[in-house]
Amino acid sequence: MPSVCPSPPMILVPSPCPSLPAKFDFNRRRFRRILPALGARRRGTILSASGQEVDAFTESSGYLFELSTSEADSLTEYNVSKIASIYRNRPLILIRRVAQVGATLGKWFALRYLDSVNERSEEMFEVRAAELRKILIQLGPAYIKIAQAISSRADLIPPSYLDELSQLQDRIAPFSNEVAFSTIEQELGLPINELFSEISPEPIAAASLGQVYKARLRRTGQVVAVKVQRPGVQAAISLDILILRFLAGVVRRAGKFNTNLQAVVDEWASSLFREMDYQKEAKNGLKFRQLYGGLQDVLVPEMYVEQTTRKVLIMQWVEGQKLSEVKDLYLVEVGVYCSFNQLLEYGFYHADPHPGNLLRTYDGKLAYIDFGMMGEFKQELRDGFIEACLHLINRDFDALAKDFVTLGLLPPTADKDAVTKALTGVFQNAVAKGVRNISFGDLLGNLGTTMYKFKFQIPSYFSLVIRSLAVLEGIAISFNPDYKVLGSTYPWIARKVLTDSSPKLQSSLQALLYKDGVFRIDRLESLITESLRARTEKSLVINQMEDNDSRMAVKQVLSFTLTEKGAFVREILLQEVAKGLDALGLATLDSITSSAAASIPFASTFSFSSMTEEDINNLRILQRLLLLLSGVQKNESSNTLPPDLQQEVLRLPTNLAGKLISRVAARTLRRIIL
């Protein structure tokens, strides 16, 4: 485990009271160091911590900030028409930005090309990676955000680039402390020394949109993180989005894509603008804490909403290491479970879970610390996503094609037979490896050609959902190349399908387990087996690969079917047992009839069998169910069922008898009538 550096000490800010408590005398020298700085700030001097007047972003792209107060204030919400109207009146800024971006990136790509021509690519790899990081910092938040999206994919990015781009998560050159402290005072309406008794002399972390200080609230003494927004980000991001949106339209027309690429940019831009409003972030944090803060080993910091403004956020301080820097597979599984809850239970999910936003606390919990970019996943889309996973795992590619229509990936008019054939070719080999070996990244990569051929649409919500899952897999792959996020998520999907009371999912389960009226017990066994891997207890996750006691697993399943959540599955099992007993009765009757006929002369030439192919299949299913039950009985220990489940067991014979009588009566009437 890598060593962890302690947080920098905080400077003590003098109290507004005339006299200071005796305990402050110990740090009086530190007071003398900060007081001139505070005075200089009040005189309007802007100096960064390093002594430079401005940071690299402001130095290279500061001309983007030249908006009037009314124009800047109008950019608090994403509105492409408003952004276009502002820069329509400022064509020189637009032209200058296009020239800057084109020249800067063009020069870098030209150098990469020359390296390859001169056979120096390997030699210059690290140099070009460092240059790219510096270029992205100069270009500003929009480009940094794009780089952050791919910096967590260790399986896609060369190590040198990965190391450099990872620094963009929280190690960007900070802007001036003086500007930051001035923003805090202006936004909160009080001097620094009235707000905090201590504050770190330098930012603890600096990212694309802002930087964070560690402080202690003077009023309560609580240690908090103070996030201050980087000046000029709205103007810079607005113009860059306008340019990217135009390019997306050009690419769509040139490539004849069916996907509305501008809508994808709009979705990303909307989430980015929401991220720049710290009041919305604080409310997101409160909701996230309410929904997921109670999950085992998940920590969601407290938000100080009343002391938060659009440009300054105050929240509980969290100590820890980046999840990507510690090899903690258990916390990755906790993250998978939390993501499952976000995407498929409540639909309110963290859309920016890059390594800088996921920490392992010193007491072993997974902490989420940034709630600016969140997404909403509607119920019908959540159900569609679950069904798509079920159909993919069970190789039902015809149903998967229909799921893609539900999810908005395919238009209703698409040739589903052709799509089914294509999906079979794309996914057949990947799925053949088993659910635990399916790579999320491989699935997306294999799907690319088919998406282009059939003009798949990429709904605006889809990019954020996929990114959320892909980033988590990327973090895990960084220290476990064999990790598969879909393999870890599927057990929770299986459990949800088996236990959810939603009519939609129950209908999906029914369709999955029956084909042409025939019960597919192997699919039920597969679902049950996978659902039992859905564990969050640390000891169980660690020892999961060693737990191969199938009898105990079946016992757990049968116990589950006795609970209220297992009622739907219990009804299916009782129905199948009733069918089997009915078939057993027919087989017994046939046996007796055959024995009697054998004693009658010349009767042996006639067949008296009344069993159909369906009855024979029902008898086979009953045999498999009885084998499962006998396996549990042999493995029975001294543990007994809880009283409520014992009562349910006592009711089973009555329920089973009712179903059996109904089936026998229906069959008898059918044979009489027909």
Tab-separated table of N, CA and C in Angstrom, residues 72 101 107 127 136 141 157 195 257 269 368 438 452-453 456 464 479 525 530 536 571 582 617 620 661 670:
chain	number	residue	atom	x	y	z
A	72	ALA	N	-22.195	37.452	-18.133
A	72	ALA	CA	-21.678	36.382	-17.277
A	72	ALA	C	-22.783	35.792	-16.412
A	101	VAL	N	-7.313	26.736	-30.298
A	101	VAL	CA	-7.494	25.290	-30.112
A	101	VAL	C	-6.900	24.535	-31.296
A	107	LYS	N	-0.456	21.509	-33.559
A	107	LYS	CA	0.993	21.431	-33.368
A	107	LYS	C	1.379	20.139	-32.664
A	127	VAL	N	7.431	12.518	-23.121
A	127	VAL	CA	7.500	13.965	-23.365
A	127	VAL	C	6.193	14.462	-23.963
A	136	LEU	N	-3.906	20.742	-22.383
A	136	LEU	CA	-5.283	20.643	-21.901
A	136	LEU	C	-5.539	21.642	-20.777
A	141	PRO	N	-11.313	24.019	-18.779
A	141	PRO	CA	-12.151	22.987	-18.164
A	141	PRO	C	-12.823	22.024	-19.132
A	157	ILE	N	-5.660	3.363	-22.299
A	157	ILE	CA	-4.699	4.465	-22.362
A	157	ILE	C	-3.301	3.957	-22.029
A	195	LEU	N	-15.413	33.657	9.336
A	195	LEU	CA	-15.956	32.382	8.864
A	195	LEU	C	-15.189	31.192	9.416
A	257	PHE	N	-24.497	9.889	-39.580
A	257	PHE	CA	-24.876	9.180	-38.360
A	257	PHE	C	-26.350	9.389	-38.072
A	269	ALA	N	-23.238	19.000	-21.775
A	269	ALA	CA	-23.115	20.414	-21.416
A	269	ALA	C	-24.066	20.780	-20.283
A	368	TYR	N	-17.673	9.026	-1.492
A	368	TYR	CA	-17.950	9.837	-2.678
A	368	TYR	C	-17.823	11.302	-2.264
A	438	ILE	N	-17.386	-11.536	-18.929
A	438	ILE	CA	-17.791	-10.592	-19.961
A	438	ILE	C	-17.224	-9.215	-19.635
A	452	TYR	N	-22.863	1.311	-36.291
A	452	TYR	CA	-22.728	2.153	-37.488
A	452	TYR	C	-23.559	1.581	-38.633
A	453	LYS	N	-23.515	0.264	-38.819
A	453	LYS	CA	-24.215	-0.371	-39.939
A	453	LYS	C	-25.715	-0.162	-39.862
A	456	PHE	N	-27.532	2.940	-35.355
A	456	PHE	CA	-27.980	3.040	-33.971
A	456	PHE	C	-28.022	4.502	-33.546
A	464	LEU	N	-23.803	9.228	-20.358
A	464	LEU	CA	-23.468	9.387	-18.939
A	464	LEU	C	-23.570	8.056	-18.193
A	479	PHE	N	-5.756	-2.395	-11.177
A	479	PHE	CA	-5.010	-3.295	-10.306
A	479	PHE	C	-5.481	-4.738	-10.403
A	525	GLU	N	-32.240	-21.915	-12.234
A	525	GLU	CA	-31.064	-22.305	-11.452
A	525	GLU	C	-29.926	-21.300	-11.658
A	530	GLU	N	-26.556	-17.037	-9.499
A	530	GLU	CA	-25.939	-15.718	-9.613
A	530	GLU	C	-26.402	-14.787	-8.502
A	536	THR	N	-22.358	-8.125	0.043
A	536	THR	CA	-21.544	-6.953	0.393
A	536	THR	C	-20.764	-7.165	1.678
A	571	GLU	N	-44.553	-19.152	-6.235
A	571	GLU	CA	-45.723	-19.565	-7.011
A	571	GLU	C	-45.308	-20.334	-8.262
A	582	ASP	N	-48.812	-34.126	-11.057
A	582	ASP	CA	-49.877	-34.543	-11.972
A	582	ASP	C	-49.326	-35.544	-12.990
A	617	ASN	N	-41.951	-34.076	-19.886
A	617	ASN	CA	-41.050	-32.977	-19.511
A	617	ASN	C	-41.318	-32.512	-18.087
A	620	ARG	N	-39.688	-34.810	-15.699
A	620	ARG	CA	-38.240	-34.593	-15.608
A	620	ARG	C	-37.926	-33.396	-14.709
A	661	ILE	N	-55.136	-30.029	-7.526
A	661	ILE	CA	-56.558	-30.330	-7.775
A	661	ILE	C	-57.064	-29.525	-8.967
A	670	ARG	N	-60.980	-31.091	-19.840
A	670	ARG	CA	-60.504	-30.926	-21.213
A	670	ARG	C	-60.623	-32.225	-21.999
